[in-house]
Short mmCIF file of C-alpha atoms (C1' of nucleotides) in Angstrom, two decimals:
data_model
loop_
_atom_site.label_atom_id
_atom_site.label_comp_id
_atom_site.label_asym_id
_atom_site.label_seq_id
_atom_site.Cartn_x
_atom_site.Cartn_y
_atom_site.Cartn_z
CA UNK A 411 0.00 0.00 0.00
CA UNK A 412 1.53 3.61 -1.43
CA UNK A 413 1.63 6.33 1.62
CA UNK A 414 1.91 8.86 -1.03
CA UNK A 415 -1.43 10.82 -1.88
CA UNK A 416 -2.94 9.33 -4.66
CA UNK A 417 -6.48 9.81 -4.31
CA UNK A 418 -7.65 12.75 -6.43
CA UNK A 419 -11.20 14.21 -6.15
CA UNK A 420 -12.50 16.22 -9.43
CA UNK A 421 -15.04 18.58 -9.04
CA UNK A 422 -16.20 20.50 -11.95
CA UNK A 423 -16.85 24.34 -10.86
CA UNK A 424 -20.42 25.15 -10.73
CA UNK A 425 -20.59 22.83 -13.77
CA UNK A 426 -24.13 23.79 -15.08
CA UNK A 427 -23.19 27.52 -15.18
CA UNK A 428 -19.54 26.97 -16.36
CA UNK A 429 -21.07 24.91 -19.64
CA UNK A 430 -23.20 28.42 -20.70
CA UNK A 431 -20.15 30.94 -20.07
CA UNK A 432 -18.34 28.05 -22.29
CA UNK A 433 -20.82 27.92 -24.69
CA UNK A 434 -22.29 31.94 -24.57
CA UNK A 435 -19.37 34.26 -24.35
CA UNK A 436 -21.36 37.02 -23.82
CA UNK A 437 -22.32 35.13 -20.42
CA UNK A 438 -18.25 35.19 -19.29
CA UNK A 439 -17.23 36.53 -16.28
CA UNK A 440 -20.73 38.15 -15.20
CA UNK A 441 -22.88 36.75 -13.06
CA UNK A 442 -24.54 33.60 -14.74
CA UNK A 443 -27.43 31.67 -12.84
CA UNK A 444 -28.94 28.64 -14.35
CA UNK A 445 -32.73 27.83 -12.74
CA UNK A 446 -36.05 27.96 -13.63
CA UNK A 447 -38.02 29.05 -9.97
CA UNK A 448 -34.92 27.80 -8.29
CA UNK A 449 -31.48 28.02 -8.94
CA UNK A 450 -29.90 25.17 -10.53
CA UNK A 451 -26.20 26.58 -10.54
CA UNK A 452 -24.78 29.75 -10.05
CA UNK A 453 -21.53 30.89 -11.77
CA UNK A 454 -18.87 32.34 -9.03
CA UNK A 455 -19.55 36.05 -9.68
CA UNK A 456 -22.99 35.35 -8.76
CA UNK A 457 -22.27 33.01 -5.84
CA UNK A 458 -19.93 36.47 -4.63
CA UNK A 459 -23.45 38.34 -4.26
CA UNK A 460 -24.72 35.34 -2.17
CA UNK A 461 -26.44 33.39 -4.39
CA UNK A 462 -26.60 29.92 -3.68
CA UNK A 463 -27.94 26.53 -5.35
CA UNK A 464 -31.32 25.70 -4.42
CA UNK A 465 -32.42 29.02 -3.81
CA UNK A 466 -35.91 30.94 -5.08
CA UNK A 467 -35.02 33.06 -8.26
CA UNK A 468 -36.43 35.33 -6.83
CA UNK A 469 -34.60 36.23 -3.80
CA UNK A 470 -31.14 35.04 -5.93
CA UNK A 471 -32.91 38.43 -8.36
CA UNK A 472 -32.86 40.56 -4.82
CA UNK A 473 -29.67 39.31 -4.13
CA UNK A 474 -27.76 39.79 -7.23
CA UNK A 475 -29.86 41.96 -9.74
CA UNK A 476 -27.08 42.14 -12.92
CA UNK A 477 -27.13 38.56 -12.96
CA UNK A 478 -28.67 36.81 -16.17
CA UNK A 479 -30.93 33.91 -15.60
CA UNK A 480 -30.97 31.29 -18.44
CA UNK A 481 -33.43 27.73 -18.61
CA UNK A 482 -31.31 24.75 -17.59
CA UNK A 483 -29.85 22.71 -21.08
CA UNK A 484 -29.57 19.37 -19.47
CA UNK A 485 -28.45 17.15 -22.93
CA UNK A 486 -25.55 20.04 -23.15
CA UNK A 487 -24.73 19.27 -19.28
CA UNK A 488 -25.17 15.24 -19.85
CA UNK A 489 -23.00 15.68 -22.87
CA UNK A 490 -19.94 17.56 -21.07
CA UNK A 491 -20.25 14.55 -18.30
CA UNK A 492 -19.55 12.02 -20.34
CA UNK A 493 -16.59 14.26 -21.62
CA UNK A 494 -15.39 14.80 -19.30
CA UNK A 495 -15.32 11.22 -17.74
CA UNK A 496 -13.65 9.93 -20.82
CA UNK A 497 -10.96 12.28 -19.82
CA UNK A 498 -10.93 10.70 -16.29
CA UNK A 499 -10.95 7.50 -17.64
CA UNK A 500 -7.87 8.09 -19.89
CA UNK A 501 -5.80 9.06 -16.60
CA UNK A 502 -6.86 6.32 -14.38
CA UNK A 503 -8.04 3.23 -14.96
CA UNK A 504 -10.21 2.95 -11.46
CA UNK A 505 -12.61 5.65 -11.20
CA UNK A 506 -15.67 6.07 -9.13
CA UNK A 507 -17.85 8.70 -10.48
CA UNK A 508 -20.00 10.62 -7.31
CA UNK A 509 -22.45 12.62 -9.80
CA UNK A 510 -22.93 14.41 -13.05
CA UNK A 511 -19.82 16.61 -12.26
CA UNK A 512 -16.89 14.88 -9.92
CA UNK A 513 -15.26 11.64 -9.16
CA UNK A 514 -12.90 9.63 -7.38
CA UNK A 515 -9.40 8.51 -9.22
CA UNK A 516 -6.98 6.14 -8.11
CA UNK A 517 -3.78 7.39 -9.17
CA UNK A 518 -1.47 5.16 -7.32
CA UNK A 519 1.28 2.82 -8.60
CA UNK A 520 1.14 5.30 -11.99
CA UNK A 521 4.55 7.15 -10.93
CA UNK A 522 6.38 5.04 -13.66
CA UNK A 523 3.91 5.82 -16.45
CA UNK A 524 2.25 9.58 -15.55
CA UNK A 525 4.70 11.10 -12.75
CA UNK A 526 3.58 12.09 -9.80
CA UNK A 527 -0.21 12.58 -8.16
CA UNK A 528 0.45 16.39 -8.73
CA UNK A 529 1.86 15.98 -11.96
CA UNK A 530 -1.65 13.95 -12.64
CA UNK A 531 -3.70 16.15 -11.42
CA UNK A 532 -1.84 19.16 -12.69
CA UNK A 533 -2.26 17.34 -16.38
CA UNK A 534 -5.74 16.12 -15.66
CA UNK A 535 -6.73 19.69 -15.06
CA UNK A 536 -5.02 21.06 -18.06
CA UNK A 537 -6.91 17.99 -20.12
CA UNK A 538 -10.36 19.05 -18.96
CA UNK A 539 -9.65 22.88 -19.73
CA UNK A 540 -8.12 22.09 -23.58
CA UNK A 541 -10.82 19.72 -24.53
CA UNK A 542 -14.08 20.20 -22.79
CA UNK A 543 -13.47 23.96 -21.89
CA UNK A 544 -14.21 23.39 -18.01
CA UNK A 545 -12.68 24.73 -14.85
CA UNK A 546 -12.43 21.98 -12.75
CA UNK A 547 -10.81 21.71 -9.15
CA UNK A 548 -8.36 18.54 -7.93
CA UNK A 549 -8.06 17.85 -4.75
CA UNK A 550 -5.33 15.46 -3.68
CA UNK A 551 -5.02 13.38 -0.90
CA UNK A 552 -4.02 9.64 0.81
CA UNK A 553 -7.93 9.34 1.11
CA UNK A 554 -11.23 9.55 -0.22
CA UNK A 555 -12.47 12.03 2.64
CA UNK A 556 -9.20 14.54 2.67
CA UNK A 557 -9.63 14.04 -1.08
CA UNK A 558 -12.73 15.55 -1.40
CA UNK A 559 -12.34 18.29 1.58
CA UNK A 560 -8.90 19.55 -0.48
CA UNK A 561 -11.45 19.92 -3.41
CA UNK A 562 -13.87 21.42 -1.77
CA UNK A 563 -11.26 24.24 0.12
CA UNK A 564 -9.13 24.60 -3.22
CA UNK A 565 -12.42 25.66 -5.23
CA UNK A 566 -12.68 27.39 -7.68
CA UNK A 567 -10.46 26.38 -10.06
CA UNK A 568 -7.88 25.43 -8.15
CA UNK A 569 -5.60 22.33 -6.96
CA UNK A 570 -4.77 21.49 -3.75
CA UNK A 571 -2.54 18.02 -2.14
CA UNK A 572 -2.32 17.60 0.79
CA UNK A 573 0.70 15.72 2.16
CA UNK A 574 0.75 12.68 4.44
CA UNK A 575 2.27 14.91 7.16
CA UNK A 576 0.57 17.41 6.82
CA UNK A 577 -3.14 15.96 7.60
CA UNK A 578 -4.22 16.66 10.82
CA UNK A 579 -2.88 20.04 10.48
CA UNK A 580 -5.24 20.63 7.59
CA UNK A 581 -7.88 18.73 8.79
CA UNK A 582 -8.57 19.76 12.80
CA UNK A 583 -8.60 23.67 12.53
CA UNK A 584 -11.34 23.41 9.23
CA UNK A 585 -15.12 24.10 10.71
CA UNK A 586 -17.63 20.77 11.11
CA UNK A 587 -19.57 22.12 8.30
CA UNK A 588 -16.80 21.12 6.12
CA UNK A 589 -16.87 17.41 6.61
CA UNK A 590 -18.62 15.23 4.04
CA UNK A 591 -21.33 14.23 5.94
CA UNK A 592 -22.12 16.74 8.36
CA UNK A 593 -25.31 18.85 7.10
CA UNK A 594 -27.69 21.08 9.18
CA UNK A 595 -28.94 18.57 11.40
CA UNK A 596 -25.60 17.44 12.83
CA UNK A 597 -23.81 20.87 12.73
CA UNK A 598 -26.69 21.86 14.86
CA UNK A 599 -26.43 19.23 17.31
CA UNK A 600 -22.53 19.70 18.04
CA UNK A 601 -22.89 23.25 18.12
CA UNK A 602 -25.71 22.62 20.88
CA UNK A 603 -22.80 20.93 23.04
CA UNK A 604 -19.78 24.02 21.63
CA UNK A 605 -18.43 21.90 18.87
CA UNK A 606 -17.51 23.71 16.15
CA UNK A 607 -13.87 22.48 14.69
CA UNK A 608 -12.68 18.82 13.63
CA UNK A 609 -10.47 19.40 15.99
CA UNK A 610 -12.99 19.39 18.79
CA UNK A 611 -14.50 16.42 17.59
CA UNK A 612 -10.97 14.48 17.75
CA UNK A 613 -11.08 14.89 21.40
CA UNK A 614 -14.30 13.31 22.04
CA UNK A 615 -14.73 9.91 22.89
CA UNK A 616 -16.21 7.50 19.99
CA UNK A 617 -18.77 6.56 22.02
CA UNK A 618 -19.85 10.42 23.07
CA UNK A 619 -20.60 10.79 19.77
CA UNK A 620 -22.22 7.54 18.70
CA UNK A 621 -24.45 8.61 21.93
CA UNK A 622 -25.09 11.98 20.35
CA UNK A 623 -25.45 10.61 16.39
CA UNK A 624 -26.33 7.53 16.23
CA UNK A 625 -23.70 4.20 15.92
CA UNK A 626 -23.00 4.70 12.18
CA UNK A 627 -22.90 8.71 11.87
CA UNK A 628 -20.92 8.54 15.31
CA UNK A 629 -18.13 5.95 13.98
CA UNK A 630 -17.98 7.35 11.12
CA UNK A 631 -16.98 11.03 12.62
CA UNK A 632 -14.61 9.85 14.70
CA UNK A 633 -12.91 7.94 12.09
CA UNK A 634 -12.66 11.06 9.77
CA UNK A 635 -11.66 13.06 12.54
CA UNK A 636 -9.00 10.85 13.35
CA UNK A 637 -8.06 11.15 9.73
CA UNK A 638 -9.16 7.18 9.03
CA UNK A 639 -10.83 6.19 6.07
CA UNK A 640 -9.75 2.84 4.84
CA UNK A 641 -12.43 3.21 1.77
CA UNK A 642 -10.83 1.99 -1.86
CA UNK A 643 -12.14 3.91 -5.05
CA UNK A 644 -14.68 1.34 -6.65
CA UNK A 645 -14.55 1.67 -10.37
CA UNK A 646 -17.28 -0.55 -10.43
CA UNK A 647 -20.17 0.87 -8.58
CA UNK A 648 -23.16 0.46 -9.60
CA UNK A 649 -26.43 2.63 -9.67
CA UNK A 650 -28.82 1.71 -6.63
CA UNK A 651 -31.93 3.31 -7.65
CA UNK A 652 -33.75 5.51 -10.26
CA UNK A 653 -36.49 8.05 -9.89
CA UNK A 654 -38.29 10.31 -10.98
CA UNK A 655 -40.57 13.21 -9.17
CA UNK A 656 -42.52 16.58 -10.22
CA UNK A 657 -43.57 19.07 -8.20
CA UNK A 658 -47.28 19.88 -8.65
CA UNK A 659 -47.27 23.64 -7.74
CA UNK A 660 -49.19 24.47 -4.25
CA UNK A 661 -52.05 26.00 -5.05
CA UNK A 662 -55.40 24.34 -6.29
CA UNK A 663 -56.20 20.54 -4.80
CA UNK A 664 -55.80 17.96 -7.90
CA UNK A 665 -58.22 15.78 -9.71
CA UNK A 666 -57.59 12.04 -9.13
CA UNK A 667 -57.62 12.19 -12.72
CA UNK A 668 -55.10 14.59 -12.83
CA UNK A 669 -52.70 12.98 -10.29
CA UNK A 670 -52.94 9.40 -12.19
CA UNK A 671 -52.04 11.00 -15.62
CA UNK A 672 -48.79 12.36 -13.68
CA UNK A 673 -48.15 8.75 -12.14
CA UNK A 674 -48.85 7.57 -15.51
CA UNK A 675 -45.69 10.23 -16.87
CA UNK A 676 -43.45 8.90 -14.34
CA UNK A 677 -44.13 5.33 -14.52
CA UNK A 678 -43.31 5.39 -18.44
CA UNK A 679 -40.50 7.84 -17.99
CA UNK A 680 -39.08 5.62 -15.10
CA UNK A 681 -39.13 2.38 -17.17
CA UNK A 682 -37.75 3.17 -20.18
CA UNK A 683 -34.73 4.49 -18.19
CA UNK A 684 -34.96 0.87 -16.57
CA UNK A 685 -34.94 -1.37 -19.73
CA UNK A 686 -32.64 1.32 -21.37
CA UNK A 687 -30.09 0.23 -18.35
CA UNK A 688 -31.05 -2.96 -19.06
CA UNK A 689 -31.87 -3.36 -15.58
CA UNK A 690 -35.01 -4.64 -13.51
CA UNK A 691 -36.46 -3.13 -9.55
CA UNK A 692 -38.21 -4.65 -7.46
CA UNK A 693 -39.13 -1.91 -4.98
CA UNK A 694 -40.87 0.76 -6.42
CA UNK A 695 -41.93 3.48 -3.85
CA UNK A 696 -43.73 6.36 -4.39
CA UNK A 697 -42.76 9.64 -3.19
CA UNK A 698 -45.45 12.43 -1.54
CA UNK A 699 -44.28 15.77 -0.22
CA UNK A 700 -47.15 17.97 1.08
CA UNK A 701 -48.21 21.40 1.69
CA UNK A 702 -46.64 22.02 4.88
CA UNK A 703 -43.15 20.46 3.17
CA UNK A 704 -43.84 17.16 5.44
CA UNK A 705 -42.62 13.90 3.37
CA UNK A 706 -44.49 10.06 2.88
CA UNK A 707 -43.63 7.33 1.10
CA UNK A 708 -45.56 4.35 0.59
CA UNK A 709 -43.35 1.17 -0.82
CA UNK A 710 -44.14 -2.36 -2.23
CA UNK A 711 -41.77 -4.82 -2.77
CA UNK A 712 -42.59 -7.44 -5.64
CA UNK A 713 -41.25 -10.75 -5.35
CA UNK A 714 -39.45 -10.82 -8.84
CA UNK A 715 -37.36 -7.83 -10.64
CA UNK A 716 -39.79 -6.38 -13.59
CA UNK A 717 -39.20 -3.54 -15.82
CA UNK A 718 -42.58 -3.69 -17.26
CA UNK A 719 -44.27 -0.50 -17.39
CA UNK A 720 -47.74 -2.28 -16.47
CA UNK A 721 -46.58 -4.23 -13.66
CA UNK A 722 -44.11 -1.23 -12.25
CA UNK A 723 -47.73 0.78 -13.11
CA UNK A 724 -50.67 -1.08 -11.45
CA UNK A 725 -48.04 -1.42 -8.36
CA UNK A 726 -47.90 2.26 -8.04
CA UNK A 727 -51.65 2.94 -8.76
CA UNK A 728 -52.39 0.92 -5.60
CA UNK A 729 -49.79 2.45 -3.83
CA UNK A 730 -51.44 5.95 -4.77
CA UNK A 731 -54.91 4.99 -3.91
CA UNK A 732 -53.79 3.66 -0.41
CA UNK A 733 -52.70 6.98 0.64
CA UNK A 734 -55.28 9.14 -0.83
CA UNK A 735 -56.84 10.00 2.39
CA UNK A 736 -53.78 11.21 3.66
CA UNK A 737 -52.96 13.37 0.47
CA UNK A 738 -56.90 14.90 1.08
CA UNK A 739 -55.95 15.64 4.28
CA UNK A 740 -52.61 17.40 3.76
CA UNK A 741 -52.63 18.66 0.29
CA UNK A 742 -50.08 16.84 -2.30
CA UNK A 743 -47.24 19.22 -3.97
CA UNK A 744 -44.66 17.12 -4.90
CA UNK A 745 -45.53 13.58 -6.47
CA UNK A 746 -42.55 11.21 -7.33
CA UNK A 747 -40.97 8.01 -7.77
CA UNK A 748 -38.16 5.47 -7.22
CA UNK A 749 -37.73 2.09 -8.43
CA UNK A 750 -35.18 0.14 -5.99
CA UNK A 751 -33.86 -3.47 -5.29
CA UNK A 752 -32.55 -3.03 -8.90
CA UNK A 753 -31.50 -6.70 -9.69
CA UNK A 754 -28.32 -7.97 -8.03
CA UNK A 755 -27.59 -9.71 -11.04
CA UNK A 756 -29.45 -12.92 -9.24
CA UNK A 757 -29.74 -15.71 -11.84
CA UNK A 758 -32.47 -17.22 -12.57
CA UNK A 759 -32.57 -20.46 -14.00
CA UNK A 760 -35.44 -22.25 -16.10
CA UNK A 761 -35.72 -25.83 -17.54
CA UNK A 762 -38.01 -25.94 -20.36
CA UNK A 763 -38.76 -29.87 -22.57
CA UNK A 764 -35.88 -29.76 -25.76
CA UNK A 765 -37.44 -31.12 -28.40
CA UNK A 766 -34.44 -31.69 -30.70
CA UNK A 767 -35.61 -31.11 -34.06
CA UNK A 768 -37.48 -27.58 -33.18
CA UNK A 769 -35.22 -24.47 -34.57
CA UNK A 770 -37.24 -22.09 -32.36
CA UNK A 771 -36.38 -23.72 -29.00
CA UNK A 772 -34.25 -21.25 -27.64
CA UNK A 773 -36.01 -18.57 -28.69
CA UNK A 774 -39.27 -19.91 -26.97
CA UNK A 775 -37.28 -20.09 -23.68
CA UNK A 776 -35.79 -16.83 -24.23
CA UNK A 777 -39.68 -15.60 -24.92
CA UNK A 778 -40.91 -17.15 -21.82
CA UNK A 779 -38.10 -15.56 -19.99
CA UNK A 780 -39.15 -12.05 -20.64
CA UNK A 781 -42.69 -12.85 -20.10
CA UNK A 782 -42.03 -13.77 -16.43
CA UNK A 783 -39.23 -11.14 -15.82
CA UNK A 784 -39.38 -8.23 -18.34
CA UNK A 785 -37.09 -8.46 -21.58
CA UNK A 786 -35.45 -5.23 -19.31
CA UNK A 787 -34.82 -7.16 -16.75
CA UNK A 788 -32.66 -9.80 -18.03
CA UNK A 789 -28.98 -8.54 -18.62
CA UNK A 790 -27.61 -11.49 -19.62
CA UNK A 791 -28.41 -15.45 -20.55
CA UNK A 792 -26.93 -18.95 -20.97
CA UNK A 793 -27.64 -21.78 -22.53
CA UNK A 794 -26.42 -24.58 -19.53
CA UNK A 795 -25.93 -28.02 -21.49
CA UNK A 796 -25.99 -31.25 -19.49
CA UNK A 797 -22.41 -32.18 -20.59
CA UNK A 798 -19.57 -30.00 -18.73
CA UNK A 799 -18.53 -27.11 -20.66
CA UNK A 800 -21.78 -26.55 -23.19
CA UNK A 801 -22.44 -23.18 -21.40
CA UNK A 802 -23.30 -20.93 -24.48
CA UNK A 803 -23.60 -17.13 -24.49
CA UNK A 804 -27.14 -16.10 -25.74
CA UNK A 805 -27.18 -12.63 -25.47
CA UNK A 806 -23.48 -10.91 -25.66
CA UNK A 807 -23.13 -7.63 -23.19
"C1'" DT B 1441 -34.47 30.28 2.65
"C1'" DC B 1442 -41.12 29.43 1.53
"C1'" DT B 1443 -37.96 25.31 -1.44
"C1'" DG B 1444 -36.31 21.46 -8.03
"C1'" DG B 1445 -34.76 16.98 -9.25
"C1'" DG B 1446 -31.70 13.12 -8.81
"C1'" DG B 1447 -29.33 10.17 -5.76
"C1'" DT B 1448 -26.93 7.43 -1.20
"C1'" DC B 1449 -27.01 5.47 3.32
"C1'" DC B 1450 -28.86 4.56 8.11
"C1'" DT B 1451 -32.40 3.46 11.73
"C1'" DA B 1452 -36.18 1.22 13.88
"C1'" DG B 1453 -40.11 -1.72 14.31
"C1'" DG B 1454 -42.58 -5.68 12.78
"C1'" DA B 1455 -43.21 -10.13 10.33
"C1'" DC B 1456 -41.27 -14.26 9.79
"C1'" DC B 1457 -37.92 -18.16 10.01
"C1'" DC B 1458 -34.99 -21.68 12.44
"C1'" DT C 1179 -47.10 -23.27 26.35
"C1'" DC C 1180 -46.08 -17.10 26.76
"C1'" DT C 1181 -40.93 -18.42 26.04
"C1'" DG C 1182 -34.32 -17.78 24.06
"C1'" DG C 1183 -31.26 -16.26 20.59
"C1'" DG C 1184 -30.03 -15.32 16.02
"C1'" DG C 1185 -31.05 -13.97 11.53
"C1'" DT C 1186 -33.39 -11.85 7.04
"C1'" DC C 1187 -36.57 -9.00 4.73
"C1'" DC C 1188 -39.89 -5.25 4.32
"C1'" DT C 1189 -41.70 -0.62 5.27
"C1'" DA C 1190 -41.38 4.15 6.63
"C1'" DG C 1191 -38.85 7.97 7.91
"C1'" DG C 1192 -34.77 10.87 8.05
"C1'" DA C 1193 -30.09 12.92 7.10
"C1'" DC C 1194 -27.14 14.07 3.67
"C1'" DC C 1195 -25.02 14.96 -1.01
"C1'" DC C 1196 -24.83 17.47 -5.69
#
DNA sequence: TCTGGGGTCCTAGGACCC
DNA sequence: TCTGGGGTCCTAGGACCC
C-alpha cells in the first residue's frame, strides 16, 4: 500500500453555469445563474453576491440583480459529463464517479507511467480545460475524505494536495460544516454541546458521539476526525436506484384524474430508463411531499425484478390509492418516484422440454423468460448443457 | 431560505424463520 | 405453552449529497 497521496477528487466548478459561459461568451465573467423558480447553478460572480444553489429566483434576483438567468440545457450538461469522464478514464483506470460533475481517481502505482499525483492532477486539469473547456478543481489526498475536503477548500479552479504529514494540520482547525457528511442537522447538534472544529470532535470519545449521532454517523466522525478512512475507489459501482418526481405547484387541490395522468408520466419515464439500463427493480416506492413540506412514502416490494411499465404501473396505482386519504388531508405538492432493489444480477434459471428437431427452442425459452421477468430485466443469458462445458452465451453484453 | 430533481445510506419496528 | 437467541426482509422515515 503507497503512503503517497494518490487519491484525487474532481469537481467541476459550478458545472451547469460553467457549460453556458463556455458555450455563450457574452455570459463570461458576469454573473450567470442557471434555474427555472430555483437556482440550478450559479456561476462564481454570482455566488460572490450570495447566491446559492437551491435558492428561489427570486430572492437570488434581490440578491444579485445584474445577474442573467438562463433555462437549464440538461443534454448540453449530460453531454460535457460524459466528456469529461472519458478524460478521467484516460488518466486512471479505477474511477468512481459521485455525480454528473466529480469523481474519485486512483492514481497510485502510476509514478512510472504519468509522474507524480500532482503531476496527474496538474495534467488532468489542463486535459479538462483544452478539450471540454471546463474549470475543474483537484483535490489530492491519501484518502477519499481529505480528497474531497482539499477539493472542496481549493475551489474554484484550483488544486490542492495535501501531504501525508501534513493531515491533521489541515484537517482539525477546518469548521464541522466542512466534513462530508455533516449537514444542518448534525452541525446543529454539536454546536448545541460548543463543537464547532474537527479538531474538537478528535477529542471526544467514539462513544460520546455515537451517543449523540447515532452508531453509524458517530463511527464514522470519529474515524474522519481521526483522519481514518480505509475506503478503496470502486470503479465498479453500480447505480442503486432511479427516480423520478414533479412538483405539482401548491395552489389548487388535484383531480384524481389529474394525479394518475402524472403517475402515468413517471411510470413510463421511469421504465424506459430501466430497460434502457437494461436493468429490472423490485421496490418501487412512491414519493409524496405535502403542503406544509412534510414527506411520505408508501413502498411495495414485488417478489421478482420487472421492468414492465404495467406491472411497475398497477403497483404504483395501488400504492397511490392507499394513501389518498392522507394526500386529502394534507394537500399533495410534490408527487414522485423510485424504483429500488434493482437486480443484483441474481440468476435465474429455467428448464423448459428440448425437443431436438425444433429451430425455435431457444427462442421460446428466451420468450418465456421475458414474459415472467421483463425483456429489461434480463442482462444477460446462458444456454447450460448437461455435458460440462456446453455453457453458451445467448445474449453478448 | 417558503424550497427542483436526482441520488446514497442509516435506523427502527414488525413479520417471519430456524 | 407465553418463552431464548439469532437472523433476514420489508416498510417508513430521516439525514445528507450534488
Amino acid at each position: 500500500v503507497s503512503k503517497a497521496s494518490a487519491i484525487l477528487h474532481a469537481d467541476l466548478d459550478a458545472f451547469y453555469a460553467s457549460v453556458e459561459q463556455r458555450d455563450e461568451p457574452r455570459l463570461r465573467g458576469r454573473p450567470v445563474i442557471v434555474g427555472g423558480g430555483v437556482v440550478l447553478a450559479a456561476s462564481y460572480e454570482a455566488k460572490a453576491h450570495g447566491v446559492r444553489t437551491a435558492m428561489s429566483e427570486r430572492r437570488a434576483r434581490e440578491l444579485c440583480p445584474s445577474a442573467i438567468v438562463v433555462p437549464p440545457r440538461i443534454r448540453q450538461y449530460a453531454d460535457a459529463s460524459k466528456t469529461v469522464f472519458e478524460v478521467f478514464r484516460r488518466t486512471s483506470p479505477v474511477v468512481e464517479g459521485l455525480s454528473i460533475d466529480e469523481a474519485f481517481l486512483d492514481v497510485r502505482g502510476m509514478a512510472r507511467i504519468a509522474g507524480s499525483p500532482e503531476d496527474i492532477a496538474v495534467g488532468l486539469r489542463r486535459d479538462i480545460r483544452e478539450h471540454v473547456g471546463l474549470p475543474i478543481t483537484v483535490g489530492v489526498a491519501r484518502t477519499k475524505f481529505l480528497a474531497k475536503v482539499a477539493s472542496a477548500v481549493a475551489k474554484p479552479d484550483g488544486l490542492l494536495v495535501v501531504p501525508p504529514n501534513a493531515e491533521l494540520a489541515f484537517l482539525h482547525p477546518l469548521p464541522i460544516e466542512r466534513l462530508w457528511g455533516v449537514g444542518p442537522a448534525t452541525a446543529t447538534k454539536l454546536h448545541e454541546r460548543g463543537i464547532a472544529t474537527v479538531g474538537e470532535v478528535a477529542v471526544l470519545a467514539e462513544a460520546t458521539l455515537i451517543s449523540m449521532l447515532g452508531r453509524a454517523a458517530g463511527r464514522h466522525l470519529h474515524a474522519l476526525a481521526h483522519n481514518r478512512d480505509p475506503r478503496r475507489v470502486d470503479g465498479a459501482r453500480r447505480r442503486r436506484s432511479i427516480g423520478a418526481q414533479r412538483a405539482l405547484g401548491r395552489s389548487s387541490p388535484k383531480s384524481p384524474a389529474a394525479l394518475d395522468a402524472n403517475l402515468v408520466a413517471l411510470v413510463e419515464r421511469l421504465a424506459h430508463r430501466l430497460r434502457a439500463a437494461r436493468r429490472g427493480c423490485r421496490t418501487i416506492t412512491l414519493r409524496l411531499r405535502f403542503a406544509d413540506f412534510s414527506r411520505a412514502t408508501r413502498s411495495h416490494t414485488l417478489a421478482e425484478a420487472t421492468a414492465q411499465t404495467q406491472t411497475i404501473l398497477s403497483t404504483s396505482r395501488r400504492l397511490l390509492a392507499a394513501a389518498s386519504p392522507t394526500i386529502r388531508r394534507r394537500g399533495l405538492t410534490l408527487l414522485g418516484l423510485a424504483l429500488a432493489n434493482l437486480d443484483d444480477d441474481r440468476a435465474i434459471q429455467l428448464a423448459l422440454p428440448f425437443e431436438r428437431d425444433r429451430d425455435d427452442a431457444l427462442d421460446t425459452t428466451l420468450d418465456e423468460l421475458r414474459d415472467r421477468f421483463g425483456a429489461g430485466a434480463i442482462t444477460r443469458a446462458v444456454l447450460l448443457g448437461r455435458d460440462p462445458g456446453l455453457t453458451v452465451p445467448l445474449l453478448p453484453d
